[in-house]
Coordinates of C-alpha atoms in Angstrom, one line a residue:
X113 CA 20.3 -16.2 9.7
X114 CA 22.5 -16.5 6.9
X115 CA 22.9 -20.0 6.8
X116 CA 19.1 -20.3 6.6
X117 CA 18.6 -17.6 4.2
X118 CA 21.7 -19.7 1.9
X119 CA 19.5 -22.9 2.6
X120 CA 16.2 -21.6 1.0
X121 CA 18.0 -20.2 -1.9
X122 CA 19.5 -23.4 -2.5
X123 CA 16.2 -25.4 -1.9
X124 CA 14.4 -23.0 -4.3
X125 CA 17.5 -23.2 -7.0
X126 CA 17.4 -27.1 -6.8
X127 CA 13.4 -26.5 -7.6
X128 CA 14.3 -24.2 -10.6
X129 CA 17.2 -26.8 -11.8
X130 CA 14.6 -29.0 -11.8
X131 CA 11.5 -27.2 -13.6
X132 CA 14.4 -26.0 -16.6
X133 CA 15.4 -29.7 -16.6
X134 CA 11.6 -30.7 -17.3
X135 CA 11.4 -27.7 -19.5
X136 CA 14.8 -28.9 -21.8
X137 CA 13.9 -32.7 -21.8
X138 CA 10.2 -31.8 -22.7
X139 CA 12.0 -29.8 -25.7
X140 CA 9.8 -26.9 -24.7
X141 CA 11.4 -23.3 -25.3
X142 CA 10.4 -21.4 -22.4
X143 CA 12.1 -18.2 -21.0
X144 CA 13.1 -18.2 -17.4
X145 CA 10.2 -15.3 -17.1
X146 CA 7.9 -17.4 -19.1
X147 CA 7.9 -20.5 -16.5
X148 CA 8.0 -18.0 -14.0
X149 CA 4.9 -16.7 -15.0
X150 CA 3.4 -20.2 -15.7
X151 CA 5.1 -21.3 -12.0
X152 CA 4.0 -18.9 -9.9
X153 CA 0.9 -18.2 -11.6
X154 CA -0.3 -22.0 -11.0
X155 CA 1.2 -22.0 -7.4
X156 CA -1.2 -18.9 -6.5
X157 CA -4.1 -20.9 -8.4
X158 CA -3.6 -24.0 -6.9
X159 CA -3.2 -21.4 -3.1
X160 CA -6.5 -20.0 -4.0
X161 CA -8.2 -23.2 -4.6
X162 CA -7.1 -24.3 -0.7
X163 CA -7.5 -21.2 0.9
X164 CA -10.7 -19.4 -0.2
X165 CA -12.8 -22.8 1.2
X166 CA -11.0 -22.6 4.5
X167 CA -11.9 -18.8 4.8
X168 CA -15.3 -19.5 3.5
X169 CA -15.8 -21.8 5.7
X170 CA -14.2 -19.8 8.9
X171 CA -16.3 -17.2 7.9
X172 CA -19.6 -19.1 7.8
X173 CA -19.0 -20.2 11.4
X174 CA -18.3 -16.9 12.8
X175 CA -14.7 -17.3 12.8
X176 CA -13.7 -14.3 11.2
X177 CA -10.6 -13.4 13.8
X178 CA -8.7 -16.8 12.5
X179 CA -9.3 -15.4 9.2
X180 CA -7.8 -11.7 10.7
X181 CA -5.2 -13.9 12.8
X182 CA -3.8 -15.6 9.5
X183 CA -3.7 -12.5 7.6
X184 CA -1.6 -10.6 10.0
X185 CA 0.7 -13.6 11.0
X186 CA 1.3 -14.2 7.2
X187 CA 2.1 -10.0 7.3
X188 CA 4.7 -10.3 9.9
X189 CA 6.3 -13.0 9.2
X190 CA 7.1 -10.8 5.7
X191 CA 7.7 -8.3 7.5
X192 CA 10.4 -9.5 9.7
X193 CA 12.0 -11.3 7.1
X194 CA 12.4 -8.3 4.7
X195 CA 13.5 -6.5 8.2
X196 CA 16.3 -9.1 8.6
X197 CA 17.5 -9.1 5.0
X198 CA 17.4 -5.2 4.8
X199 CA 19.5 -5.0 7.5
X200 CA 21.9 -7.6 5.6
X201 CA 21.6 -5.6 2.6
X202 CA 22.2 -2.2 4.6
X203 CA 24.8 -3.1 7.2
X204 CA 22.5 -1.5 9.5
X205 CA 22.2 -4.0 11.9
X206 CA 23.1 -8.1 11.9
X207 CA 20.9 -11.0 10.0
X208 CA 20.1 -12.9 12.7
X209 CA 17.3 -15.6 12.3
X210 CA 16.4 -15.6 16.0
X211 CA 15.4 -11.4 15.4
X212 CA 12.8 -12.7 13.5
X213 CA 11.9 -15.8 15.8
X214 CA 11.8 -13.2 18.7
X215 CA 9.3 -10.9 16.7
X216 CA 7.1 -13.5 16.0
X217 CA 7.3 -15.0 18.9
X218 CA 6.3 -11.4 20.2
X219 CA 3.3 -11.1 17.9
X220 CA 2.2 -14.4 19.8
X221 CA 2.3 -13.1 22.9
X222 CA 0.4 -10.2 22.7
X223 CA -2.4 -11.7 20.9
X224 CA -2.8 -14.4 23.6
X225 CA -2.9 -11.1 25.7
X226 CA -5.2 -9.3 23.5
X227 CA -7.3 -12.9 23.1
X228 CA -7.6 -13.2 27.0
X229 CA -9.1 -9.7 27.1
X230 CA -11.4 -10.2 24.9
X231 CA -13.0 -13.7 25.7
X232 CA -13.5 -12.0 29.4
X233 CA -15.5 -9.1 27.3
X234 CA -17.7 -11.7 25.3
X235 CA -18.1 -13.5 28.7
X236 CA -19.1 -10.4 30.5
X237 CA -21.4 -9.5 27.2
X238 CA -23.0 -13.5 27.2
X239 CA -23.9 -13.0 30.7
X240 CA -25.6 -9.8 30.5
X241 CA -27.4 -10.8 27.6
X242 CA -28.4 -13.7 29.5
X243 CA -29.6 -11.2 32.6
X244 CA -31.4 -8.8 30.5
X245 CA -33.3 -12.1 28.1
X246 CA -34.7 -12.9 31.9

């Protein structure tokens, strides 16, 4: 888990070396909060302009549980990644990246339950719909 957590941080400090290197040959004076306000800000634009279609266009075909299903799955993943690193940061337990892999993985599994369940329920209301239309 540590390894991985050390290998984002370094993927996301070679990204930052990079934008203050553009920002220094560019001869712009920005602060490290200014381009991280510029950074971020364009990174949850540019999210925004690829997301809201996809939802609005899950939503137009009656799709709404993807829409529900990504929500959540982006919520636990977050979740069991601030989990792991609390329990880094604690000592209350041991970073370990397959904890979160398991959780996930968990998540998964109980929605394909929860998803079996429920396409027998919309079965079972389809075919008395079907039998009372008669």
């Amino acid at each position: 888990m540590k390894e991985m957590l050390y290998k984002a941080v370094g993927f996301i400090s070679e990204i930052h070396s990079y934008i203050l290197s553009l920002n220094d040959s560019f001869e712009y004076n920005f602060t490290d909060k200014q381009l991280h306000f510029w950074v971020i800000g364009i990174l949850g634009l540019a999210l925004i302009f690829v997301i809201y279609p996809l939802f609005k266009w899950l939503a137009r075909n009656r799709h709404e549980m993807v829409i529900a299903w990504i929500y959540v799955t982006t919520v636990i993943i977050v979740i069991t990644f601030a989990i792991e690193i609390g329990q880094g940061v604690t000592g209350t337990g041991v970073m370990e990246f397959d904890d979160i892999v398991f959780g996930i993985v968990g998540f998964f599994l109980l929605f394909a339950v929860f998803s079996v369940f429920r396409m027998i329920y919309h079965g079972f209301l389809n075919l008395w719909n079907k039998r009372s239309r008669r």
